[in-house]
PDB file of C-alpha atoms in Angstrom:
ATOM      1  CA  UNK X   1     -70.456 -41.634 -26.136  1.00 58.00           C
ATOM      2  CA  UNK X   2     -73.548 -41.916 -27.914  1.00 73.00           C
ATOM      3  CA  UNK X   3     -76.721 -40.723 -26.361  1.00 87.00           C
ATOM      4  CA  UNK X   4     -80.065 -42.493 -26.173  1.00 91.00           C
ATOM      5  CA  UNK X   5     -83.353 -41.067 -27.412  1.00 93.00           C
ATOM      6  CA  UNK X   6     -85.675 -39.344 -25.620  1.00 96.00           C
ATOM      7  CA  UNK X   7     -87.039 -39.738 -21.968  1.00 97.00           C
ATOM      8  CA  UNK X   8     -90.222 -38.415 -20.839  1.00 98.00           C
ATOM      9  CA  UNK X   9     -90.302 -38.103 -16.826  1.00 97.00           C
ATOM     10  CA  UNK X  10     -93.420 -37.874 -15.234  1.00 97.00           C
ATOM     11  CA  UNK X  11     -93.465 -36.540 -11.390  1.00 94.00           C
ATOM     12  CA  UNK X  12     -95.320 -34.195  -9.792  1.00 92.00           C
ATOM     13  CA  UNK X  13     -92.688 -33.475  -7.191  1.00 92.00           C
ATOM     14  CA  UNK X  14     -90.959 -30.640  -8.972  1.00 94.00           C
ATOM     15  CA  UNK X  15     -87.602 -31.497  -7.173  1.00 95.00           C
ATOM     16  CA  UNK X  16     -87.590 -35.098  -8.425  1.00 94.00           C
ATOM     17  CA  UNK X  17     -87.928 -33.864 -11.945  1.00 96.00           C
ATOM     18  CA  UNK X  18     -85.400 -31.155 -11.474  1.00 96.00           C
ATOM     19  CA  UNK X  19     -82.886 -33.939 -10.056  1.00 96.00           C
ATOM     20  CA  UNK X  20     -83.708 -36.277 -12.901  1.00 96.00           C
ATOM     21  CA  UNK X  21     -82.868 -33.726 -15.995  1.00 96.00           C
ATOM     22  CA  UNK X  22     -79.341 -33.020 -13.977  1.00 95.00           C
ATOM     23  CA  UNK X  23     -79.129 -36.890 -13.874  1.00 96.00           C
ATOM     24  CA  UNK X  24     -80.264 -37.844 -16.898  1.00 97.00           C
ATOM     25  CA  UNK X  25     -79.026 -35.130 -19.719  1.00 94.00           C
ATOM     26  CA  UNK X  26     -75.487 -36.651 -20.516  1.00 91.00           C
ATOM     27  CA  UNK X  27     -77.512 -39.768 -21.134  1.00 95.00           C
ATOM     28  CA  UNK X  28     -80.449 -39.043 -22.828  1.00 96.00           C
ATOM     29  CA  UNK X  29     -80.681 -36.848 -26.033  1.00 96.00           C
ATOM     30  CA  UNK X  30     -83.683 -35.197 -24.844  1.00 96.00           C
ATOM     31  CA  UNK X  31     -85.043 -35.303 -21.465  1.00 97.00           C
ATOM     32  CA  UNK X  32     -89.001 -33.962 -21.242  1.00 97.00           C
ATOM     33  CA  UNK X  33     -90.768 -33.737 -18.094  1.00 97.00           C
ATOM     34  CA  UNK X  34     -94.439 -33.312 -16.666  1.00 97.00           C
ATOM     35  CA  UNK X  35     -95.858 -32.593 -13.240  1.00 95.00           C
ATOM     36  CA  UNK X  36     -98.798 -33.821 -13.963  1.00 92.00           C
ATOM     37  CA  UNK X  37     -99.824 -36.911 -15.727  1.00 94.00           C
ATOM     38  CA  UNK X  38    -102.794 -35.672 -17.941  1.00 94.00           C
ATOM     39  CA  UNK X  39    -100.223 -34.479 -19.723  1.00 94.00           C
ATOM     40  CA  UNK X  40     -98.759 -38.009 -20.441  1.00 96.00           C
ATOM     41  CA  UNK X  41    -100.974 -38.554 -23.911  1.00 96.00           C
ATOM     42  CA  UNK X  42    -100.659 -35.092 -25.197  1.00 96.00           C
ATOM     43  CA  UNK X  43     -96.924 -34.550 -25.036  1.00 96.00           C
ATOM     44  CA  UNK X  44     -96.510 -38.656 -26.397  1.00 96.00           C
ATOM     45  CA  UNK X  45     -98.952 -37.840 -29.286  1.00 94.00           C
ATOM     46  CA  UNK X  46     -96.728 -34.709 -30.149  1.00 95.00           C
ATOM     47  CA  UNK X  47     -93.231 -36.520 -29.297  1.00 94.00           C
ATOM     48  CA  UNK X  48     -91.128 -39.401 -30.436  1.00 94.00           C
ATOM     49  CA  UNK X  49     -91.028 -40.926 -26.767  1.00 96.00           C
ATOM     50  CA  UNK X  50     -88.330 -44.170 -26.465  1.00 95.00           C
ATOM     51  CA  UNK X  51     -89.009 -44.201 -22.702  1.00 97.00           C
ATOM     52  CA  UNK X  52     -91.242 -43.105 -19.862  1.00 97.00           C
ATOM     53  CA  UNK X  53     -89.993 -42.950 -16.250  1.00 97.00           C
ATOM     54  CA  UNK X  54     -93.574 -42.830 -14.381  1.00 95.00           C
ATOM     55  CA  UNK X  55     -94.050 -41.870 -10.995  1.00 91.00           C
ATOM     56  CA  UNK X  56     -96.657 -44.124  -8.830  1.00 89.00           C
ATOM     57  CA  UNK X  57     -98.615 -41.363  -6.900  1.00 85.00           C
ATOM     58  CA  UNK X  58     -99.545 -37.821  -7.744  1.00 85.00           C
ATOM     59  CA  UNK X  59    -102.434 -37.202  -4.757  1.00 78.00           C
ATOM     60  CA  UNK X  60    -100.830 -35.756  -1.842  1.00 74.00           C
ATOM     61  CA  UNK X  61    -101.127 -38.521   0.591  1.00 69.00           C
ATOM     62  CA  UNK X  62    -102.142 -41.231  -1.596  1.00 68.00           C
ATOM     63  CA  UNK X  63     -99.690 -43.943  -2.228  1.00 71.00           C
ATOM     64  CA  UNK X  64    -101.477 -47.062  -3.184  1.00 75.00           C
ATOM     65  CA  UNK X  65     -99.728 -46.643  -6.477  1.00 78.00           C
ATOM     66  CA  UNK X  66    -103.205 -47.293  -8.373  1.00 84.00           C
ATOM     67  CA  UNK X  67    -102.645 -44.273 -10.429  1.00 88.00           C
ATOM     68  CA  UNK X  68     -99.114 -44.844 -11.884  1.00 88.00           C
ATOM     69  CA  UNK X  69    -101.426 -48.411 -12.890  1.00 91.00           C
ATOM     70  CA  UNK X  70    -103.585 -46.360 -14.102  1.00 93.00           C
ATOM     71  CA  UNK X  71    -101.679 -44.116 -16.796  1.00 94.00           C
ATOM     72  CA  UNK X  72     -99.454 -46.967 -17.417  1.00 94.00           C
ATOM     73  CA  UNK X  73    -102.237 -49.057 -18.767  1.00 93.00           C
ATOM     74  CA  UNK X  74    -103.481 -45.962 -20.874  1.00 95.00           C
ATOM     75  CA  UNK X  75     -99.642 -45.457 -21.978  1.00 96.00           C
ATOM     76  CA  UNK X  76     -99.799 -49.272 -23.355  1.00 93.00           C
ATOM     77  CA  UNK X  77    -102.606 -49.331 -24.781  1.00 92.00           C
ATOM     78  CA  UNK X  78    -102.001 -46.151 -26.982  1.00 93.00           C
ATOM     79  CA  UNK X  79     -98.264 -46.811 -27.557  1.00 93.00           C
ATOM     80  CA  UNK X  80     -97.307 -50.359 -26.616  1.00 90.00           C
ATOM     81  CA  UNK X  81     -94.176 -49.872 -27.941  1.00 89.00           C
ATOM     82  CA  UNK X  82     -92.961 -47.409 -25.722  1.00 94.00           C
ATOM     83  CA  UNK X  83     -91.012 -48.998 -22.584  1.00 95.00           C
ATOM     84  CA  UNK X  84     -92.561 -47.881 -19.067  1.00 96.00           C
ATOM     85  CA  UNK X  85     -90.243 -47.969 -16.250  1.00 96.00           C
ATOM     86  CA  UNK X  86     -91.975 -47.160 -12.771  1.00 92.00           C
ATOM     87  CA  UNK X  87     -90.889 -44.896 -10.107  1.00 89.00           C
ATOM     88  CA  UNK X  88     -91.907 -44.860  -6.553  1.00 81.00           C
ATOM     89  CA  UNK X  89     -90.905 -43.960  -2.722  1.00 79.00           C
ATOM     90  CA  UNK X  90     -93.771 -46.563  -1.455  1.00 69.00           C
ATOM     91  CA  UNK X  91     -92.251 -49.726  -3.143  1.00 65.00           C
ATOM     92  CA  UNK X  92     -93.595 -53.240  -2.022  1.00 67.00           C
ATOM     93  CA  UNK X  93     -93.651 -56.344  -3.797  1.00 69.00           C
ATOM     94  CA  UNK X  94     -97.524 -56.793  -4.917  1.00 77.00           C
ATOM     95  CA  UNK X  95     -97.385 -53.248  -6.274  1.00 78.00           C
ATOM     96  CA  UNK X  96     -94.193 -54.121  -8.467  1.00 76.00           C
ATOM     97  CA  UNK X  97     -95.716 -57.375  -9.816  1.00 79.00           C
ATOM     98  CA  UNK X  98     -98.869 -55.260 -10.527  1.00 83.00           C
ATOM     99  CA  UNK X  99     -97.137 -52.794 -12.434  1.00 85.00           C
ATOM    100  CA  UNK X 100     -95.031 -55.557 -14.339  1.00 83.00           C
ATOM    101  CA  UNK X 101     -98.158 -57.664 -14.765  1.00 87.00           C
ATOM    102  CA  UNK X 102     -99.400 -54.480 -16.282  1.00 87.00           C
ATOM    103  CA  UNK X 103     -96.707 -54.339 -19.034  1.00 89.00           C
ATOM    104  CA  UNK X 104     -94.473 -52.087 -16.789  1.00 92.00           C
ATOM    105  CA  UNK X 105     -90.842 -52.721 -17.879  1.00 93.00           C
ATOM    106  CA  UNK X 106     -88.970 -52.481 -14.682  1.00 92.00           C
ATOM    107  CA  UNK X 107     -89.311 -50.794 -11.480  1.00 89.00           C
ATOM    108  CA  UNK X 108     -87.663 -48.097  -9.429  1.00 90.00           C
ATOM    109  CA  UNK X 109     -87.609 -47.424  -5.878  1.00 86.00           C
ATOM    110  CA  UNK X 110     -86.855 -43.473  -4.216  1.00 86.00           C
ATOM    111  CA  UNK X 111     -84.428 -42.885  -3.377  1.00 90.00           C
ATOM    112  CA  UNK X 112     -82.687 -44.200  -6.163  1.00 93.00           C
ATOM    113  CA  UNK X 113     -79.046 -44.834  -6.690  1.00 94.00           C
ATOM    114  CA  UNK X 114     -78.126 -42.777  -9.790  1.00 96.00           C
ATOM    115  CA  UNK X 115     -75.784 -45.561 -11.425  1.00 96.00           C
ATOM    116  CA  UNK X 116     -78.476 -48.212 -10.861  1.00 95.00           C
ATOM    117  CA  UNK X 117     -81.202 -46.299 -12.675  1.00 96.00           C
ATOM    118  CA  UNK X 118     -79.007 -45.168 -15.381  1.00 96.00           C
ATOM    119  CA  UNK X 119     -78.202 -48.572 -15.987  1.00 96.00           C
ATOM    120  CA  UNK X 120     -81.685 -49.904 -15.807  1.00 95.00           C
ATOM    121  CA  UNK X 121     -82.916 -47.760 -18.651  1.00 96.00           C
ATOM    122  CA  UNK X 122     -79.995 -48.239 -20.575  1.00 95.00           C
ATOM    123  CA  UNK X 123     -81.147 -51.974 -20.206  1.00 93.00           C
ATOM    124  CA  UNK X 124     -84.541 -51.807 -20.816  1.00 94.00           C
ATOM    125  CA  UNK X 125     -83.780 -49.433 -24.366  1.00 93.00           C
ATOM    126  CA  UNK X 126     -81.155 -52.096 -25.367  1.00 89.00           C
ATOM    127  CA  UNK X 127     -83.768 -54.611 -24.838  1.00 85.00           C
ATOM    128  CA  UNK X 128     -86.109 -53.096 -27.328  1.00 79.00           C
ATOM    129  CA  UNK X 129     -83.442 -53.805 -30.279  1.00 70.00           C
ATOM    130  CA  UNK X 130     -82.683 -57.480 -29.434  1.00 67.00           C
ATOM    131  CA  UNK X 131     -83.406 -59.502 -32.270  1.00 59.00           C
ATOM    132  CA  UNK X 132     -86.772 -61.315 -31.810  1.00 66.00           C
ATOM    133  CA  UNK X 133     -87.218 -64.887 -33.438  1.00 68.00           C
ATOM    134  CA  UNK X 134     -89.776 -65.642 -36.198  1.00 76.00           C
ATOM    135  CA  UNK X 135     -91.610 -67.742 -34.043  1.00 78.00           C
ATOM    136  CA  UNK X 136     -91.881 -64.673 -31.621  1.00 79.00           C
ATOM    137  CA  UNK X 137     -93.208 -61.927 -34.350  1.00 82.00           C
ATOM    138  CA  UNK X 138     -95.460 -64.678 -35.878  1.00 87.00           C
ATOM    139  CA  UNK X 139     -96.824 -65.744 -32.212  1.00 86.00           C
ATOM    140  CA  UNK X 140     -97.590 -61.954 -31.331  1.00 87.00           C
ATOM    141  CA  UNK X 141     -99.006 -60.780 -35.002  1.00 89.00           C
ATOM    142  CA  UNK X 142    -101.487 -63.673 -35.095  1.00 91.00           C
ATOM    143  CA  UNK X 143    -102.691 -62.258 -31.161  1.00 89.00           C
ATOM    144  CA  UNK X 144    -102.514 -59.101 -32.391  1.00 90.00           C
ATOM    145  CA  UNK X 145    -105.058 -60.536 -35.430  1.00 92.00           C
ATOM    146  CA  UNK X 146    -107.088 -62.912 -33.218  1.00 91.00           C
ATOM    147  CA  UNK X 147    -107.559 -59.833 -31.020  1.00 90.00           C
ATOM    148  CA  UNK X 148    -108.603 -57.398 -33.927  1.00 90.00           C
ATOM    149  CA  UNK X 149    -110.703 -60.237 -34.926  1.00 92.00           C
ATOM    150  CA  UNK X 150    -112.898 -60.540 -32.007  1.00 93.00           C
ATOM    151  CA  UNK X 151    -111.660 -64.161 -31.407  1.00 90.00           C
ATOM    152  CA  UNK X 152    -113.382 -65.076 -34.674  1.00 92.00           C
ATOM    153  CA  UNK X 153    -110.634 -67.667 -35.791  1.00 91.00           C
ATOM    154  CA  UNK X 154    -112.449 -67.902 -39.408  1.00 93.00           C
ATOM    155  CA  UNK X 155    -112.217 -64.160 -40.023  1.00 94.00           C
ATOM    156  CA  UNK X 156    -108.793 -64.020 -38.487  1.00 92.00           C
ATOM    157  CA  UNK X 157    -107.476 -66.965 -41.241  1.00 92.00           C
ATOM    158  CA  UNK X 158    -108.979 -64.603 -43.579  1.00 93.00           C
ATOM    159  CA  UNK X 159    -106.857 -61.587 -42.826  1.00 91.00           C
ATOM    160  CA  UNK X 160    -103.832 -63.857 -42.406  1.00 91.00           C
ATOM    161  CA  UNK X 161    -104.350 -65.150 -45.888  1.00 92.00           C
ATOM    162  CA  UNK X 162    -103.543 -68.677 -44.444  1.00 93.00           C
ATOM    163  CA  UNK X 163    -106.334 -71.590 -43.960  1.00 93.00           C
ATOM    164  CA  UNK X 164    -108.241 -72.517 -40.622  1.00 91.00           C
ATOM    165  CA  UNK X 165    -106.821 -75.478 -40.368  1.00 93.00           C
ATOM    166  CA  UNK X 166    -102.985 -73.559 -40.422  1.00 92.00           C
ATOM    167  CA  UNK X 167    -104.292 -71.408 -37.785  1.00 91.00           C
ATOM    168  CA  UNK X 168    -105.337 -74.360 -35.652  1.00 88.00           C
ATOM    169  CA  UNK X 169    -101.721 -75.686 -36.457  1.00 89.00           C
ATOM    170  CA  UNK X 170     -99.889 -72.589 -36.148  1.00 86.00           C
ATOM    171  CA  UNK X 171    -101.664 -71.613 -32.212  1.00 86.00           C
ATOM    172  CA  UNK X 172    -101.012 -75.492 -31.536  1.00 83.00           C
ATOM    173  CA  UNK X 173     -97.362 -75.123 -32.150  1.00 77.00           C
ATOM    174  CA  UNK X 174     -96.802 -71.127 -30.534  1.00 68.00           C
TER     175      UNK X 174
END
């Protein structure tokens, strides 16, 4: 059976963490964990990560989830590439569209059922090596330009080494 990459698991409840390794080694070639999120940047700037599991809440009696936003926005913006599956015991529905709205990749509820979460980051990892359409990568590298470009369409044309006019055409048509 082949194993997937590596999983960084990010908990402060020591005993969550603990239970996840167990869960997760047969799976997983490498399984890292933190306790605390400050960590998160350190260890992913150090470590090929192909997945974060990220717990909601790490303030003892604090569960409004705002802090597993929190570190997944900072985990997007410094490694978009890197899937972010959410974990929490205080699941409702406006949190989970929050975190998906946020980029999150799925969502998991504690307690989990072990075969269900295996599967779902199994799923999310094969997801990352569908084959994306042209119209896809060319949609998302001309944001990705537009965006580096301030919204300056002229200077974004530029970098694209296309006309203004095939801009226009080409955000007309994506």
């Amino acid at each position: 059976m082949n194993k997937y990459g590596t999983i960084l698991i990010v908990d402060d409840n020591t005993s969550i963490l603990t239970a996840m390794r167990y869960l997760l080694d047969g799976v997983f070639e490498r399984v890292l964990t933190l306790s605390q999120p400050d960590d998160i940047m350190k260890t992913m700037a150090q470590e090929e990560i192909d997945i974060v599991l990220l717990d909601m809440n790490f303030t003892l009696g604090v569960n409004s989830g705002q802090e597993g936003l929190f570190w997944l926005r900072a985990i997007r913006k410094q490694h978009p590439q890197t899937p972010v599956v959410l974990l929490t015991a205080y699941a409702d529905v406006m949190l989970a569209v929050k975190g998906l709205k946020s980029g999150a990749a799925d969502f998991i509820t504690k307690p989990w059922d072990n075969d269900e979460l295996v599967r779902k980051l199994k799923d999310v990892l094969d997801m990352q090596h569908e084959i994306v359409s042209l119209d896809e990568v060319e949609r998302e590298h001309i944001r990705r330009t537009l965006d580096r470009c301030h919204g300056n369409l002229t200077q974004t044309a530029e970098l694209l080494g296309i006309t203004r006019q095939t801009l226009y055409n080409k955000m007309k048509r994506l």
